[in-house]
mmCIF file of C-alpha atoms in Angstrom:
data_model
loop_
_atom_site.group_PDB
_atom_site.id
_atom_site.type_symbol
_atom_site.label_atom_id
_atom_site.label_comp_id
_atom_site.label_asym_id
_atom_site.label_seq_id
_atom_site.Cartn_x
_atom_site.Cartn_y
_atom_site.Cartn_z
ATOM 1 C CA MET A 1 -7.738 -8.067 -35.736
ATOM 2 C CA ASP A 2 -10.266 -5.387 -34.817
ATOM 3 C CA ILE A 3 -8.078 -2.356 -34.140
ATOM 4 C CA TYR A 4 -11.071 -0.242 -33.078
ATOM 5 C CA ARG A 5 -12.032 -2.833 -30.481
ATOM 6 C CA ASP A 6 -8.457 -2.883 -29.158
ATOM 7 C CA LEU A 7 -8.430 0.907 -28.838
ATOM 8 C CA PHE A 8 -11.865 0.898 -27.183
ATOM 9 C CA LEU A 9 -10.781 -1.727 -24.643
ATOM 10 C CA MET A 10 -7.551 0.163 -23.871
ATOM 11 C CA GLN A 11 -9.499 3.388 -23.332
ATOM 12 C CA GLN A 12 -11.981 1.619 -21.090
ATOM 13 C CA ALA A 13 -9.251 -0.106 -19.081
ATOM 14 C CA TYR A 14 -7.362 3.184 -18.622
ATOM 15 C CA GLY A 15 -10.497 5.103 -17.642
ATOM 16 C CA THR A 16 -11.536 2.368 -15.233
ATOM 17 C CA LEU A 17 -8.077 2.221 -13.610
ATOM 18 C CA PHE A 18 -8.037 5.999 -13.228
ATOM 19 C CA SER A 19 -11.485 6.247 -11.639
ATOM 20 C CA LEU A 20 -10.951 3.095 -9.573
ATOM 21 C CA ALA A 21 -7.719 4.468 -8.081
ATOM 22 C CA ASN A 22 -9.583 7.605 -7.003
ATOM 23 C CA LYS A 23 -12.535 5.634 -5.637
ATOM 24 C CA ILE A 24 -10.276 3.316 -3.626
ATOM 25 C CA GLN A 25 -8.319 6.257 -2.239
ATOM 26 C CA ILE A 26 -11.495 8.057 -1.117
ATOM 27 C CA LYS A 27 -12.869 4.914 0.567
ATOM 28 C CA GLY A 28 -9.507 4.129 2.167
ATOM 29 C CA ASP A 29 -9.240 7.676 3.521
ATOM 30 C CA LYS A 30 -12.613 7.212 5.227
ATOM 31 C CA ASP A 31 -11.683 3.844 6.716
ATOM 32 C CA LEU A 32 -8.272 4.753 8.142
ATOM 33 C CA GLU A 33 -8.080 6.625 11.434
ATOM 34 C CA PHE A 34 -4.768 8.497 11.601
ATOM 35 C CA LEU A 35 -3.449 8.592 8.039
ATOM 36 C CA THR A 36 -4.809 9.059 4.549
ATOM 37 C CA SER A 37 -4.339 6.193 2.104
ATOM 38 C CA ARG A 38 -1.381 7.956 0.471
ATOM 39 C CA GLN A 39 0.209 8.716 3.840
ATOM 40 C CA TYR A 40 -0.316 5.127 4.948
ATOM 41 C CA MET A 41 1.306 3.747 1.793
ATOM 42 C CA ALA A 42 4.261 6.135 2.244
ATOM 43 C CA MET A 43 4.726 4.803 5.768
ATOM 44 C CA VAL A 44 4.465 1.215 4.500
ATOM 45 C CA ALA A 45 7.075 2.019 1.822
ATOM 46 C CA ILE A 46 9.425 3.283 4.537
ATOM 47 C CA THR A 47 9.038 0.011 6.437
ATOM 48 C CA HIS A 48 9.951 -1.956 3.299
ATOM 49 C CA LEU A 49 13.256 -0.157 2.780
ATOM 50 C CA PRO A 50 16.509 -0.798 4.643
ATOM 51 C CA GLU A 51 16.828 1.717 7.482
ATOM 52 C CA ASP A 52 19.747 3.542 5.873
ATOM 53 C CA GLU A 53 17.978 3.773 2.485
ATOM 54 C CA THR A 54 14.712 5.502 3.422
ATOM 55 C CA THR A 55 15.424 8.491 1.180
ATOM 56 C CA LEU A 56 12.741 10.468 -0.614
ATOM 57 C CA ASN A 57 13.947 9.030 -3.941
ATOM 58 C CA ASN A 58 13.649 5.440 -2.699
ATOM 59 C CA ILE A 59 10.231 6.033 -1.148
ATOM 60 C CA ALA A 60 9.093 7.650 -4.412
ATOM 61 C CA ARG A 61 10.371 4.662 -6.398
ATOM 62 C CA LYS A 62 8.408 2.256 -4.157
ATOM 63 C CA LEU A 63 5.243 4.317 -4.608
ATOM 64 C CA GLY A 64 5.671 4.987 -8.327
ATOM 65 C CA ALA A 65 5.531 8.717 -7.524
ATOM 66 C CA THR A 66 7.744 11.760 -7.927
ATOM 67 C CA LYS A 67 10.231 12.872 -5.314
ATOM 68 C CA GLN A 68 8.373 16.198 -5.040
ATOM 69 C CA SER A 69 5.008 14.607 -4.261
ATOM 70 C CA VAL A 70 6.643 12.298 -1.707
ATOM 71 C CA LYS A 71 8.381 15.280 -0.084
ATOM 72 C CA GLN A 72 4.985 16.992 0.347
ATOM 73 C CA LEU A 73 3.546 13.789 1.784
ATOM 74 C CA ILE A 74 6.443 13.333 4.211
ATOM 75 C CA ASN A 75 6.179 16.962 5.338
ATOM 76 C CA ILE A 76 2.519 16.405 6.256
ATOM 77 C CA ILE A 77 3.278 13.138 8.082
ATOM 78 C CA GLU A 78 6.190 14.799 9.880
ATOM 79 C CA ALA A 79 3.903 17.648 11.020
ATOM 80 C CA LYS A 80 1.650 14.977 12.576
ATOM 81 C CA GLY A 81 4.681 13.674 14.488
ATOM 82 C CA TYR A 82 4.680 10.260 12.804
ATOM 83 C CA VAL A 83 8.084 10.556 11.097
ATOM 84 C CA THR A 84 11.300 12.517 11.444
ATOM 85 C CA THR A 85 13.919 13.296 8.843
ATOM 86 C CA VAL A 86 17.641 12.892 9.406
ATOM 87 C CA PRO A 87 20.658 13.387 7.138
ATOM 88 C CA SER A 88 21.614 10.262 5.223
ATOM 89 C CA GLN A 89 24.876 8.641 6.247
ATOM 90 C CA LYS A 90 25.318 7.217 2.723
ATOM 91 C CA ASP A 91 24.547 10.346 0.683
ATOM 92 C CA LYS A 92 25.149 13.796 2.170
ATOM 93 C CA ARG A 93 22.670 15.331 -0.324
ATOM 94 C CA ALA A 94 19.822 13.095 0.861
ATOM 95 C CA ILE A 95 17.714 12.690 3.969
ATOM 96 C CA ASN A 96 16.369 9.506 5.504
ATOM 97 C CA VAL A 97 12.859 9.271 6.900
ATOM 98 C CA LYS A 98 12.410 7.511 10.247
ATOM 99 C CA ILE A 99 9.106 6.432 11.765
ATOM 100 C CA THR A 100 8.576 7.715 15.324
ATOM 101 C CA GLU A 101 6.997 5.741 18.170
ATOM 102 C CA SER A 102 3.699 7.612 17.691
ATOM 103 C CA GLY A 103 4.000 6.823 13.974
ATOM 104 C CA LYS A 104 4.406 3.139 14.789
ATOM 105 C CA GLN A 105 1.258 3.264 16.921
ATOM 106 C CA ALA A 106 -0.697 5.054 14.162
ATOM 107 C CA LEU A 107 0.582 2.529 11.639
ATOM 108 C CA LEU A 108 -0.485 -0.373 13.856
ATOM 109 C CA VAL A 109 -4.022 0.989 14.253
ATOM 110 C CA ASP A 110 -4.384 1.849 10.574
ATOM 111 C CA ALA A 111 -2.880 -1.497 9.515
ATOM 112 C CA GLU A 112 -5.748 -3.198 11.339
ATOM 113 C CA LYS A 113 -8.312 -0.969 9.666
ATOM 114 C CA GLY A 114 -6.473 -1.361 6.351
ATOM 115 C CA THR A 115 -6.591 -5.153 6.566
ATOM 116 C CA PHE A 116 -10.372 -5.104 6.865
ATOM 117 C CA PHE A 117 -10.610 -2.471 4.126
ATOM 118 C CA LEU A 118 -8.654 -4.791 1.808
ATOM 119 C CA GLU A 119 -10.796 -7.760 2.786
ATOM 120 C CA ASP A 120 -13.913 -5.779 1.873
ATOM 121 C CA LEU A 121 -12.354 -4.407 -1.323
ATOM 122 C CA PHE A 122 -11.407 -7.881 -2.572
ATOM 123 C CA LYS A 123 -14.349 -9.785 -1.073
ATOM 124 C CA ASN A 124 -15.465 -11.134 -4.461
ATOM 125 C CA PHE A 125 -11.993 -12.286 -5.495
ATOM 126 C CA SER A 126 -10.696 -15.812 -4.996
ATOM 127 C CA PRO A 127 -6.999 -16.330 -4.277
ATOM 128 C CA GLU A 128 -6.619 -17.337 -7.943
ATOM 129 C CA ASP A 129 -8.351 -14.120 -9.063
ATOM 130 C CA LEU A 130 -5.954 -12.131 -6.888
ATOM 131 C CA GLU A 131 -2.925 -13.942 -8.358
ATOM 132 C CA THR A 132 -4.137 -13.186 -11.882
ATOM 133 C CA MET A 133 -4.881 -9.547 -11.072
ATOM 134 C CA TRP A 134 -1.484 -9.021 -9.457
ATOM 135 C CA SER A 135 0.251 -10.608 -12.443
ATOM 136 C CA LEU A 136 -1.652 -8.415 -14.909
ATOM 137 C CA LEU A 137 -1.037 -5.250 -12.865
ATOM 138 C CA LYS A 138 2.709 -5.953 -12.741
ATOM 139 C CA LYS A 139 2.635 -6.484 -16.511
ATOM 140 C CA LEU A 140 0.851 -3.143 -16.952
ATOM 141 C CA TYR A 141 3.283 -1.394 -14.592
ATOM 142 C CA HIS A 142 6.107 -2.542 -16.879
ATOM 143 C CA PHE A 143 4.698 -0.587 -19.885
ATOM 144 C CA ASP A 144 7.730 1.748 -19.847
ATOM 145 C CA GLY A 145 10.285 -0.988 -19.174
ATOM 146 C CA GLU A 146 10.494 -0.269 -15.451
ATOM 147 C CA GLU A 147 9.886 -3.102 -13.017
ATOM 148 C CA GLN A 148 7.730 -2.418 -9.986
ATOM 149 C CA ASP A 149 9.690 -2.163 -6.747
ATOM 150 C CA GLY A 150 6.927 -3.742 -4.744
ATOM 151 C CA PHE A 151 6.165 -4.704 -1.182
ATOM 152 C CA GLU A 152 6.843 -8.446 -1.372
ATOM 153 C CA ALA A 153 9.628 -8.421 1.203
ATOM 154 C CA ASP A 154 8.852 -8.402 4.911
ATOM 155 C CA SER A 155 8.686 -5.071 6.695
ATOM 156 C CA ASN A 156 11.794 -3.862 8.511
ATOM 157 C CA LEU A 157 9.878 -1.952 11.183
ATOM 158 C CA GLU A 158 10.811 -2.790 14.764
ATOM 159 C CA MET A 159 7.749 -2.418 16.990
ATOM 160 C CA SER A 160 9.364 -3.352 20.318
ATOM 161 C CA GLU A 161 7.864 -0.384 22.157
ATOM 162 C CA ILE A 162 4.314 -1.453 21.406
ATOM 163 C CA ASP A 163 3.350 -4.219 23.812
ATOM 164 C CA ASN A 164 0.090 -5.292 22.218
ATOM 165 C CA GLN A 165 1.419 -5.562 18.660
ATOM 166 C CA ASN A 166 1.593 -9.372 18.521
ATOM 167 C CA GLU A 167 -1.823 -9.797 20.145
ATOM 168 C CA THR A 168 -3.314 -7.251 17.746
ATOM 169 C CA GLN A 169 -1.785 -8.987 14.723
ATOM 170 C CA LYS A 170 -3.045 -12.388 15.857
ATOM 171 C CA ARG A 171 -6.556 -11.047 16.502
ATOM 172 C CA VAL A 172 -6.671 -9.247 13.131
ATOM 173 C CA LEU A 173 -5.412 -12.263 11.197
ATOM 174 C CA LYS A 174 -7.913 -14.545 12.921
ATOM 175 C CA GLU A 175 -10.791 -12.206 12.036
ATOM 176 C CA PHE A 176 -9.446 -11.782 8.485
ATOM 177 C CA GLU A 177 -9.342 -15.562 8.091
ATOM 178 C CA ARG A 178 -12.883 -15.890 9.440
ATOM 179 C CA ARG A 179 -14.181 -13.318 6.948
ATOM 180 C CA ARG A 180 -12.324 -14.806 3.967
ATOM 181 C CA THR A 181 -13.499 -18.311 4.842
ATOM 182 C CA ALA A 182 -17.105 -17.117 5.134
ATOM 183 C CA ARG A 183 -16.897 -15.560 1.657
ATOM 184 C CA LYS A 184 -15.303 -18.594 0.002
ATOM 185 C CA GLY A 185 -18.647 -19.787 -1.355
ATOM 186 C CA ASP A 186 -19.106 -16.472 -3.197
ATOM 187 C CA TRP A 187 -15.981 -17.141 -5.317
ATOM 188 C CA GLU A 188 -17.135 -20.527 -6.477
ATOM 189 C CA LEU A 189 -20.365 -19.343 -8.067
#
């Protein structure tokens, strides 16, 4: 066993993850229209929680962040009019975060832009590469014994007020499929 090689590889992996996270956030911020990447992910986290459990603590747990940083994020999103806060019915010490109609519209627009951002980000990755990466990232997330509370479940967001939501989703998925299919040959090299 080459302990120096192990340490070198760990340092390189950590440094790469750190700089990659920053690089992805900067690029995502440029690609999204209404929200920053962090704001977008906070909104997505809200949609993946039961309506009566959208507390700052639960949002923070989904994002792997602190309650304080999520509170700052929610305050900014609330100032934009995309969310409101209401007292929790389950815990009188907590507040729940609700997405407003304008927040739903912003989320719909940025979800479209986000889909194409992800397609570009992972353009050189086959489905098998993505499975392997996700598995390894979950394993890394577990370094402290905590399991990731991910985004595997369907969103709970009701978009009934937005008439073109289904058409937009269909159009985006069709274009996403076209792009992924066109890149398939790149994975097999």
